[in-house]
XYZ file of C-alpha atoms in Angstrom:
671
model
C 0.087 0.198 -0.189
C 1.433 3.620 -0.900
C 0.697 5.770 1.389
C 0.706 9.860 0.857
C 1.213 12.234 3.599
C 0.527 15.824 3.643
C 1.064 17.914 5.639
C 1.263 22.204 5.530
C 4.073 24.060 4.272
C 5.503 25.862 6.928
C 7.204 28.527 4.545
C 3.814 29.422 3.683
C 1.019 28.811 5.679
C -2.489 29.577 4.465
C -5.492 30.124 6.459
C -8.410 27.318 7.112
C -11.308 27.330 9.269
C -10.698 24.259 10.935
C -7.139 22.953 12.041
C -5.622 19.552 11.060
C -3.845 17.733 7.945
C -4.780 16.653 5.333
C -3.763 12.672 4.546
C -4.347 11.119 1.157
C -4.362 7.118 1.636
C -3.909 5.096 -1.915
C -5.097 1.773 -1.428
C -4.157 -1.303 -4.206
C -5.819 -0.693 -7.156
C -3.983 0.526 -10.781
C -4.812 3.860 -12.720
C -5.721 1.820 -15.725
C -8.945 -0.072 -13.522
C -10.258 2.882 -13.101
C -13.167 4.808 -14.461
C -14.073 8.318 -13.793
C -16.287 10.942 -14.784
C -17.731 14.306 -14.194
C -16.998 16.003 -11.278
C -19.916 15.019 -8.394
C -20.205 14.002 -4.893
C -19.938 10.891 -3.076
C -22.705 10.027 0.008
C -22.187 7.126 2.183
C -25.831 5.157 2.245
C -27.781 5.141 4.906
C -26.892 3.560 8.389
C -23.691 2.466 7.439
C -21.085 3.396 10.112
C -18.675 6.146 9.095
C -14.728 4.992 10.174
C -13.123 7.277 12.906
C -11.414 10.166 11.581
C -8.123 9.768 12.120
C -5.711 12.515 13.866
C -2.624 13.615 11.541
C 0.678 14.357 12.438
C 3.056 16.017 10.938
C 5.932 14.832 8.716
C 8.932 15.037 10.805
C 11.684 16.536 8.227
C 15.376 17.693 9.466
C 14.947 20.645 7.478
C 11.837 21.622 8.702
C 10.072 23.564 11.773
C 7.844 20.576 13.597
C 5.656 23.334 14.324
C 1.990 22.374 13.643
C -0.054 24.575 11.729
C -3.466 23.864 13.160
C -5.717 25.659 11.070
C -6.661 22.111 8.968
C -9.564 20.233 11.101
C -10.608 18.158 7.562
C -8.212 15.196 5.574
C -8.721 13.795 2.719
C -8.730 10.003 2.299
C -8.767 8.261 -1.491
C -8.873 5.209 -2.158
C -8.170 3.533 -5.383
C -9.886 0.122 -5.656
C -10.537 -2.247 -8.876
C -12.905 -1.169 -11.068
C -15.052 -4.550 -11.291
C -15.732 -4.129 -7.702
C -17.838 -7.064 -6.268
C -18.948 -9.614 -3.621
C -15.738 -11.140 -2.787
C -14.510 -7.345 -2.081
C -16.740 -6.760 0.268
C -16.287 -9.780 1.903
C -12.972 -9.468 2.558
C -13.888 -6.044 4.254
C -13.356 -3.996 1.379
C -16.592 -1.762 0.554
C -17.811 1.561 -0.147
C -18.086 1.962 3.845
C -13.699 2.038 3.838
C -13.120 2.565 0.410
C -13.311 6.590 0.564
C -13.366 8.073 3.847
C -12.988 11.709 4.134
C -13.649 15.237 5.667
C -14.554 17.922 3.031
C -11.490 20.321 2.876
C -12.840 23.332 4.334
C -12.366 26.120 1.595
C -9.197 28.273 1.540
C -9.517 31.633 3.004
C -8.834 33.492 -0.572
C -6.219 35.828 -1.202
C -5.968 38.667 -4.168
C -4.858 36.587 -7.315
C -1.578 37.715 -8.717
C -1.481 39.176 -12.187
C 0.030 35.961 -13.439
C -2.758 33.778 -11.917
C -5.388 35.672 -13.416
C -3.260 35.189 -16.485
C -2.803 31.518 -16.460
C -6.566 30.869 -15.183
C -8.009 32.339 -18.751
C -6.386 32.122 -21.841
C -4.202 34.880 -22.282
C -0.629 33.596 -22.459
C -2.085 31.049 -25.274
C -3.715 33.323 -27.164
C -0.333 35.643 -26.980
C 1.809 32.611 -28.155
C -0.186 31.857 -30.576
C -0.400 35.606 -32.106
C 3.172 35.264 -31.388
C 3.150 32.460 -33.868
C 1.260 33.594 -36.573
C 3.501 37.361 -36.481
C 6.623 35.054 -37.043
C 5.479 32.971 -39.434
C 4.157 36.479 -40.888
C 7.636 37.251 -41.143
C 8.956 34.923 -42.126
C 6.684 35.594 -45.315
C 7.850 39.153 -45.414
C 11.279 39.095 -45.026
C 11.438 36.067 -47.996
C 9.114 37.996 -49.951
C 11.070 41.215 -50.303
C 14.658 39.861 -50.815
C 13.082 36.756 -52.984
C 15.455 37.229 -56.404
C 17.877 39.458 -55.181
C 21.210 38.799 -54.824
C 22.681 38.076 -51.273
C 25.036 40.663 -51.005
C 21.902 43.072 -50.705
C 21.323 41.681 -47.135
C 23.081 43.686 -44.993
C 21.452 42.935 -41.715
C 24.425 41.364 -39.136
C 22.892 38.068 -38.659
C 22.822 36.120 -41.891
C 19.169 35.701 -43.391
C 19.660 31.493 -42.700
C 20.010 32.441 -39.103
C 17.640 34.795 -39.214
C 14.721 32.629 -40.710
C 16.127 29.510 -38.417
C 15.876 32.256 -35.357
C 11.757 32.471 -36.624
C 10.877 29.697 -36.866
C 12.595 28.620 -33.846
C 10.488 30.786 -31.931
C 7.406 30.340 -33.840
C 7.373 26.396 -33.354
C 7.858 27.542 -29.474
C 5.187 29.184 -28.911
C 3.261 27.351 -31.582
C 3.801 24.056 -29.208
C 3.410 26.043 -25.736
C -0.167 26.989 -27.350
C -0.837 23.564 -28.294
C 0.451 21.937 -24.986
C -1.944 23.860 -23.033
C -4.934 22.832 -25.277
C -4.052 19.270 -24.842
C -3.895 19.845 -21.090
C -7.384 21.342 -21.356
C -9.183 18.843 -24.018
C -8.085 15.884 -21.241
C -10.468 17.567 -19.065
C -12.978 18.321 -21.782
C -12.456 14.832 -22.877
C -13.562 13.181 -19.123
C -16.161 15.573 -19.003
C -18.275 15.246 -22.217
C -19.270 11.786 -21.205
C -22.133 10.473 -19.127
C -20.351 7.533 -18.674
C -17.038 6.923 -16.964
C -13.502 6.950 -19.432
C -10.723 4.651 -18.719
C -8.592 6.854 -16.258
C -5.288 5.718 -18.192
C -6.524 7.761 -20.962
C -5.285 10.676 -19.130
C -1.511 9.538 -19.982
C -2.333 9.880 -23.589
C -3.137 13.341 -23.393
C -0.271 14.148 -21.235
C 2.214 12.238 -23.101
C 1.079 13.801 -26.308
C 1.537 17.361 -25.099
C 5.373 16.413 -23.731
C 6.755 15.470 -27.400
C 6.396 13.812 -30.850
C 6.668 10.049 -29.639
C 3.713 10.758 -26.750
C 2.004 12.377 -29.736
C 2.435 9.274 -31.748
C 0.302 7.227 -29.655
C -2.802 9.436 -30.017
C -2.137 10.060 -33.461
C -2.400 6.040 -34.140
C -4.285 5.186 -30.662
C -7.777 3.005 -31.580
C -8.412 4.043 -27.464
C -8.821 7.940 -27.978
C -10.743 8.352 -31.140
C -11.354 12.126 -30.575
C -11.020 14.436 -33.126
C -9.880 17.298 -31.701
C -7.069 15.865 -29.494
C -6.381 14.050 -32.227
C -5.542 17.494 -34.511
C -3.257 18.426 -31.556
C -1.372 15.341 -31.410
C -0.864 15.577 -34.916
C 0.499 19.564 -34.613
C 2.703 17.919 -32.260
C 4.089 15.150 -34.681
C 4.263 17.681 -37.362
C 6.140 19.982 -35.273
C 9.389 17.684 -36.332
C 9.742 18.386 -39.447
C 8.999 22.053 -39.267
C 12.808 22.633 -38.894
C 14.111 20.375 -41.869
C 11.291 22.193 -44.311
C 12.453 25.344 -42.976
C 16.154 24.274 -43.877
C 14.732 24.158 -47.658
C 12.804 26.964 -48.483
C 16.397 29.396 -49.323
C 18.794 28.321 -51.552
C 21.344 30.587 -53.289
C 21.808 29.825 -57.006
C 24.620 31.874 -58.664
C 23.328 33.472 -62.333
C 24.934 35.761 -64.695
C 24.165 38.998 -64.215
C 24.995 41.985 -66.692
C 26.912 44.781 -64.790
C 27.572 48.236 -66.683
C 31.362 48.841 -66.613
C 32.210 52.072 -68.083
C 35.650 52.292 -68.154
C 36.779 48.930 -68.197
C 35.003 46.479 -70.687
C 35.794 47.851 -74.542
C 36.168 46.725 -77.819
C 37.047 49.162 -80.600
C 35.266 50.477 -83.842
C 35.900 53.524 -86.271
C 33.754 55.731 -88.816
C 37.344 56.998 -90.327
C 40.615 55.530 -91.377
C 43.516 58.799 -90.899
C 47.179 57.280 -90.738
C 49.389 60.043 -92.024
C 50.806 59.188 -95.495
C 51.613 62.125 -97.059
C 51.754 63.209 -100.928
C 55.172 62.990 -102.646
C 55.544 66.098 -104.039
C 58.029 64.876 -106.964
C 55.597 62.926 -108.410
C 52.483 65.312 -108.686
C 53.615 66.848 -111.845
C 53.693 63.512 -113.621
C 50.276 61.829 -112.764
C 48.251 64.178 -115.421
C 50.637 62.506 -118.393
C 51.723 59.531 -117.763
C 49.805 56.334 -118.726
C 51.975 54.533 -116.378
C 51.719 54.711 -112.287
C 54.036 56.081 -110.494
C 54.466 56.030 -107.058
C 53.574 58.900 -105.753
C 53.385 58.426 -101.804
C 56.573 58.283 -99.465
C 57.371 55.525 -98.974
C 58.442 56.642 -95.155
C 55.127 57.843 -94.520
C 52.619 54.655 -95.060
C 51.157 52.696 -92.576
C 53.554 49.699 -91.701
C 50.526 48.158 -89.621
C 48.748 48.182 -92.386
C 51.446 46.394 -95.158
C 51.716 44.139 -92.193
C 48.284 42.999 -92.005
C 48.284 42.613 -95.693
C 51.128 39.953 -95.262
C 49.862 37.789 -92.497
C 46.131 37.907 -93.921
C 47.718 36.777 -97.301
C 49.783 33.553 -95.116
C 46.113 32.977 -93.350
C 47.731 34.424 -90.255
C 44.903 36.679 -88.126
C 45.938 38.557 -84.987
C 43.408 38.130 -82.047
C 41.202 40.817 -81.906
C 41.732 43.398 -79.822
C 39.177 44.369 -76.747
C 39.442 44.650 -73.165
C 37.439 41.572 -70.857
C 38.358 40.363 -67.690
C 36.219 37.999 -67.183
C 32.982 37.420 -69.187
C 31.610 40.635 -71.141
C 28.837 41.638 -73.570
C 27.753 44.246 -75.527
C 24.329 45.118 -75.817
C 24.115 47.711 -78.845
C 25.047 47.212 -82.306
C 28.085 49.153 -83.826
C 28.504 50.223 -87.451
C 32.309 50.264 -88.303
C 34.268 51.160 -91.147
C 35.951 48.399 -92.944
C 37.094 46.388 -95.967
C 35.478 43.953 -98.292
C 37.051 41.383 -100.709
C 34.837 39.940 -103.950
C 35.974 37.727 -106.418
C 35.337 35.731 -109.220
C 36.351 32.880 -111.045
C 37.181 33.910 -114.184
C 39.402 31.401 -115.814
C 36.823 30.096 -118.570
C 36.405 33.814 -119.600
C 40.408 34.663 -119.354
C 41.499 31.040 -121.322
C 39.038 32.050 -124.216
C 41.710 35.381 -124.688
C 44.915 32.819 -124.792
C 47.516 33.760 -127.716
C 50.886 31.949 -127.368
C 53.781 32.312 -129.366
C 57.483 30.498 -129.970
C 57.799 26.690 -128.937
C 58.702 25.047 -125.729
C 60.918 22.520 -126.989
C 64.751 22.252 -126.957
C 66.179 25.685 -125.500
C 63.028 27.630 -127.097
C 60.497 29.129 -124.952
C 56.535 29.554 -125.334
C 54.820 32.939 -124.319
C 50.945 33.293 -124.101
C 48.972 36.129 -123.023
C 45.666 36.673 -121.921
C 43.410 39.412 -120.626
C 41.008 39.267 -117.761
C 37.264 40.247 -117.959
C 38.329 43.551 -115.448
C 41.025 44.218 -117.992
C 44.149 42.828 -116.663
C 46.838 41.284 -119.025
C 48.338 38.151 -117.482
C 51.803 36.603 -119.330
C 52.391 32.728 -118.974
C 55.569 30.889 -120.141
C 57.089 27.492 -120.851
C 60.596 26.178 -121.138
C 63.346 23.964 -120.429
C 65.311 26.930 -119.171
C 62.836 28.930 -116.697
C 60.024 25.794 -116.540
C 56.586 26.910 -116.500
C 54.494 29.410 -114.896
C 53.289 28.139 -111.180
C 51.714 31.888 -110.184
C 50.925 35.310 -111.937
C 49.406 38.396 -109.934
C 48.466 41.296 -112.117
C 46.834 44.548 -110.636
C 44.941 47.431 -111.410
C 44.267 50.397 -109.490
C 40.697 51.571 -109.167
C 41.713 55.384 -107.681
C 43.858 56.136 -110.826
C 41.536 58.496 -111.927
C 41.878 60.058 -108.799
C 45.207 60.417 -108.568
C 45.346 61.465 -112.169
C 43.032 63.940 -112.437
C 44.911 67.383 -112.230
C 41.615 69.584 -113.033
C 39.797 70.328 -110.100
C 39.573 67.281 -107.728
C 36.939 68.998 -104.758
C 33.714 66.896 -105.369
C 35.253 64.277 -107.798
C 33.622 60.861 -107.125
C 35.580 58.030 -106.190
C 34.736 54.308 -105.909
C 35.156 52.584 -102.636
C 37.215 49.941 -104.556
C 40.513 50.982 -104.680
C 42.401 47.790 -106.213
C 41.611 44.741 -108.445
C 43.723 41.827 -108.690
C 44.086 38.929 -110.880
C 45.229 35.467 -109.602
C 46.360 32.881 -112.128
C 47.449 29.759 -110.534
C 49.222 27.340 -113.235
C 49.474 23.643 -113.167
C 52.311 21.258 -115.277
C 52.396 21.087 -118.932
C 50.561 18.061 -121.025
C 52.002 16.874 -124.006
C 55.685 18.643 -122.824
C 57.592 18.320 -125.720
C 55.319 18.649 -128.304
C 54.864 21.403 -130.740
C 50.850 21.081 -129.613
C 51.608 21.350 -126.397
C 49.829 23.948 -123.829
C 49.353 24.712 -120.681
C 46.605 22.833 -118.491
C 44.510 22.901 -115.501
C 44.885 26.836 -114.813
C 42.899 28.376 -112.406
C 42.036 32.294 -112.881
C 40.394 34.698 -110.284
C 39.614 38.069 -110.499
C 39.039 39.528 -106.828
C 38.464 43.401 -105.800
C 39.652 45.003 -102.163
C 37.490 48.297 -101.571
C 35.938 49.933 -98.454
C 32.695 48.495 -96.767
C 31.064 49.094 -93.483
C 30.398 46.496 -91.109
C 27.910 46.173 -88.027
C 28.414 44.395 -85.407
C 25.618 43.111 -82.642
C 25.407 40.516 -80.343
C 28.949 40.998 -79.338
C 30.029 39.032 -76.467
C 33.794 37.798 -74.517
C 34.793 34.952 -72.566
C 38.262 35.113 -71.688
C 40.427 35.054 -74.939
C 37.554 33.826 -77.236
C 36.124 37.134 -78.603
C 32.290 36.913 -80.406
C 30.228 38.860 -83.178
C 27.213 37.168 -83.123
C 25.889 39.057 -86.030
C 28.799 40.506 -88.250
C 26.677 42.054 -91.246
C 28.225 43.612 -94.062
C 26.807 47.054 -95.230
C 27.942 47.529 -98.902
C 29.192 51.048 -100.061
C 26.999 50.913 -103.261
C 27.318 54.987 -104.390
C 30.613 56.403 -105.184
C 32.300 58.457 -102.017
C 32.981 62.318 -102.830
C 36.398 63.967 -102.559
C 36.866 66.950 -100.270
C 39.197 69.390 -100.760
C 40.834 70.833 -97.311
C 42.479 73.992 -99.095
C 40.196 75.093 -102.207
C 43.178 77.034 -103.368
C 45.027 73.804 -104.878
C 42.246 72.533 -106.695
C 44.224 70.395 -108.660
C 46.912 68.662 -106.350
C 46.268 66.064 -103.759
C 46.937 67.668 -100.340
C 47.892 65.232 -97.272
C 44.601 66.099 -95.631
C 42.264 66.162 -98.283
C 39.524 63.160 -97.455
C 37.226 61.211 -99.072
C 34.138 61.017 -97.358
C 31.548 58.021 -97.816
C 27.409 57.965 -97.403
C 25.810 54.610 -96.178
C 22.270 53.883 -97.184
C 19.576 56.191 -95.429
C 17.894 54.394 -92.174
C 19.069 53.256 -88.634
C 20.547 56.435 -88.001
C 23.815 55.237 -90.229
C 27.519 57.427 -89.800
C 29.446 58.883 -92.750
C 32.352 57.120 -93.152
C 35.641 58.903 -94.029
C 38.885 58.009 -95.157
C 42.333 60.733 -95.893
C 42.916 60.614 -99.558
C 46.535 59.802 -99.124
C 46.255 56.684 -97.049
C 43.516 55.839 -99.403
C 45.650 56.260 -102.281
C 49.058 54.388 -100.514
C 46.481 51.073 -99.764
C 46.003 51.032 -103.852
C 49.884 51.682 -104.279
C 51.282 48.963 -102.226
C 48.785 46.194 -103.624
C 49.856 47.822 -107.234
C 53.445 46.788 -107.882
C 56.082 44.477 -106.556
C 56.564 42.452 -104.001
C 52.915 41.972 -104.442
C 52.667 41.891 -107.975
C 54.577 39.370 -110.413
C 55.108 35.732 -111.528
C 56.654 32.734 -109.898
C 57.763 29.648 -111.845
C 58.546 26.477 -110.816
C 62.247 26.580 -111.082
C 64.176 29.799 -110.768
C 62.130 33.107 -109.854
C 61.612 35.891 -111.983
C 62.927 37.879 -109.439
C 62.114 37.474 -105.502
C 59.041 35.335 -105.076
C 57.820 38.194 -102.659
C 54.899 37.964 -100.705
C 52.636 37.002 -103.489
C 53.755 33.328 -102.908
C 51.088 33.310 -100.178
C 48.503 32.707 -103.349
C 50.475 29.768 -104.488
C 48.319 26.810 -105.016
C 46.030 28.614 -102.459
C 41.896 29.253 -102.130
C 42.071 32.596 -103.558
C 38.852 33.914 -102.358
C 39.116 32.531 -99.304
C 42.916 34.207 -98.827
C 41.132 37.632 -99.876
C 38.274 37.563 -97.238
C 41.064 36.949 -94.473
C 42.917 40.157 -95.977
C 40.201 41.967 -95.888
C 39.081 41.148 -92.287
C 42.547 41.319 -91.128
C 42.400 44.881 -92.699
C 39.301 45.757 -90.849
C 40.259 44.183 -87.102
C 43.700 46.722 -87.900
C 41.774 50.127 -88.715
C 38.612 48.877 -86.019
C 41.320 49.021 -83.284
C 43.807 51.263 -84.944
C 44.534 55.150 -83.769
C 41.743 56.557 -85.292
C 39.022 54.176 -83.292
C 36.618 54.808 -81.082
C 35.430 52.542 -77.912
C 32.684 50.653 -77.771
C 31.728 50.177 -74.174
C 30.314 47.098 -72.772
C 29.032 45.563 -69.589
C 31.006 42.925 -67.012
C 29.267 39.541 -66.995
C 29.248 38.555 -63.267
C 28.624 35.122 -61.366
C 26.154 37.000 -58.978
C 24.714 34.614 -55.515
C 21.037 35.419 -55.470
C 18.724 34.801 -52.510
C 16.037 31.548 -54.011
C 13.201 31.161 -52.401
C 11.216 27.462 -52.530
C 7.442 28.952 -51.177
C 6.605 25.279 -51.195
C 8.601 24.223 -48.059
C 6.613 26.809 -46.025
C 3.478 25.152 -46.229
C 4.002 22.872 -43.336
C 5.087 25.704 -41.214
C 1.986 27.677 -42.297
C -0.307 24.916 -41.514
C 0.818 23.649 -38.540
C 0.594 27.344 -37.064
C -2.969 27.641 -38.501
C -3.710 24.419 -37.276
C -2.294 25.480 -33.571
C -4.690 28.819 -33.733
C -7.839 26.315 -34.825
C -7.157 24.288 -31.957
C -6.832 26.973 -29.661
C -10.494 28.106 -30.860
C -11.888 24.998 -30.589
C -10.523 24.228 -27.323
C -11.438 27.604 -25.623
C -15.080 26.940 -27.186
C -15.406 22.997 -25.996
C -13.801 24.568 -22.053
C -16.841 27.540 -22.404
C -19.678 25.454 -23.265
C -18.889 22.852 -20.633
C -20.753 24.182 -17.284
C -18.656 23.764 -14.303
C -15.259 23.044 -15.844
C -12.216 24.588 -14.759
C -9.297 25.967 -17.258
C -7.024 23.569 -15.461
C -5.320 22.976 -18.468
C -2.094 21.026 -18.336
C -1.728 20.626 -14.506
C -2.012 17.655 -13.157
C -2.293 18.675 -9.537
C -6.400 18.796 -9.345
C -6.165 15.244 -8.877
C -4.519 15.206 -5.492
C -7.619 17.093 -4.452
C -10.344 15.065 -6.127
C -13.018 12.761 -4.346
C -13.669 9.573 -6.375
C -17.255 7.914 -6.111
C -17.019 4.369 -6.423
C -20.641 4.329 -7.300
C -21.133 6.242 -10.253
C -17.285 6.616 -11.037
C -17.297 10.519 -10.207
C -14.997 12.955 -9.307
C -15.569 15.735 -6.919
C -13.459 18.364 -5.660
C -14.249 22.040 -4.024
C -11.390 23.747 -5.453
C -13.019 25.061 -8.677
C -10.251 27.712 -9.771
C -6.807 26.941 -10.779
C -5.458 29.431 -7.838
C -7.153 27.761 -5.327
C -5.146 24.544 -6.430
C -2.437 26.126 -6.558
C -2.370 28.107 -3.191
C -3.030 25.023 -1.254
C -0.314 23.068 -3.114
C 2.004 25.863 -2.375
C 0.874 25.422 1.130
C 1.513 21.612 2.135
C 4.607 19.573 1.601
C 3.905 16.092 0.728
C 5.812 12.550 0.625
C 5.104 8.660 -0.556
C 5.974 6.047 1.802
């Protein structure tokens, strides 16, 4: 037999109308075998002898004053008996007359309740906790909504956004579980109050375990003994609270995205609307231009753009320099840019040229056979075949298209100038057939005629990554009309001066710029391409003179070679001294804040379910008359009176403050 002795607390005595101790005896029995119902009173049957009241003695503790407070005149005996009480129990002397013997506890002298007591007797703290939980959830949604899709660097708070989110989730979960625990505690009293027949006492444990944590809550969720929807919802909220933190950790991710950042000073590539180097006219040649049929060099060699000469030479051998631009990582140019450049137009004229071929001489013995032919562009080519000199492997002939400008000594101002400055004819020869016979002739020749001239190029969708410069759209804009010669000094109308210009107008539309090239620099290009070492002949044995740079055309794909030359020349002036800078943007890898809203569903639903649970619990408690708001307290069980006949529990301490005051005034031990 367990014996619970209760004595007044000497530290905080309370007043009572009668002196005495309170002693509760628990005789046998198991909680699972007890059925209890709503509060009622037990009265012994008529004629039954009431057991004699036994005076209580204080518990002698070494650390307490043995003085006895005689303000308690009543005592309480609580006897727990088997649920299935029968005649065998009564025959053994264990019956209703000696099951419970108690003297009603005299109501305590009530002191003024504290603020805490007033608060906890109602739902103030639970409502406040629920509101705080919902506010935390709202703060989470607000913060994430504000920073969704924004760079992480814009978060400047002392704590990281992950820390703030974790803190708000922890606070929301704590507030929520506080309210849910109180609801589950109160629901156990509602549970035993809402049924006329007694319920198993051990169901108290289900509610208490559910309020303690997820494992206990699982018992309620999967229990077939407690089929009560309200408590089941509360237990489910406790169980799901385990997943709130893991779900919250999945809400935020930080992907790296490419962001275009304006970089006014760093990112650039060149483009130009004019070509000006500084070539100078040779004064000694000017007088010959109007009378001589043969083209004389009229540009001072030391003033020619050597960079352009090197670019042409490299292009002949398919050597291209990397484009010049400034980009440290990854860059983008959003706008389109029009730049002055060059173009080549080539045509295979083999059949038309060979139709004009006329040969003389004999190739056998020590003889020599020579053949002359003319291209459709009026360029004369000569080949030969002989034992001593071999056969012609390559012939390059040119014709200047700016010839009229140079020779015109009468008023240059306003003269039309073609944008094409040089026409070239390239013959690649093959070994002769029927060598040594009188009918011998050359076979397998190929003749191409190409023109080099000015053109405009539109660059759009330009990007760069490291050493890779990419032009998404490289559109050629042909210059379809002649340019206009512009004299700088009108006093010298018949003479080319160093600062004279030729202006070209592009087709109208899209704000096309005017393109300009200095006349002397324009003439220098034609001058270089019209004579040695660019023009001449190469044989298969001994060159008639130095092979020169024309050897780059030997057995080559002539159109492809001149396309490379034109591109190299364009890139050169685009990045040359007359160029302007096209400012671009830098593409940086930026870490962004990304919110996966779906992972917030569980925290939000849990908070809302907890709020609804509180509302339903408050309503269920209010509608039951005489039910106190004991919530999760178990102390009231010590001050209840159990009636074996109807399984009811009675107490005279209806208010939680009374239970608390009485519990604070006594000390107890189990023996």
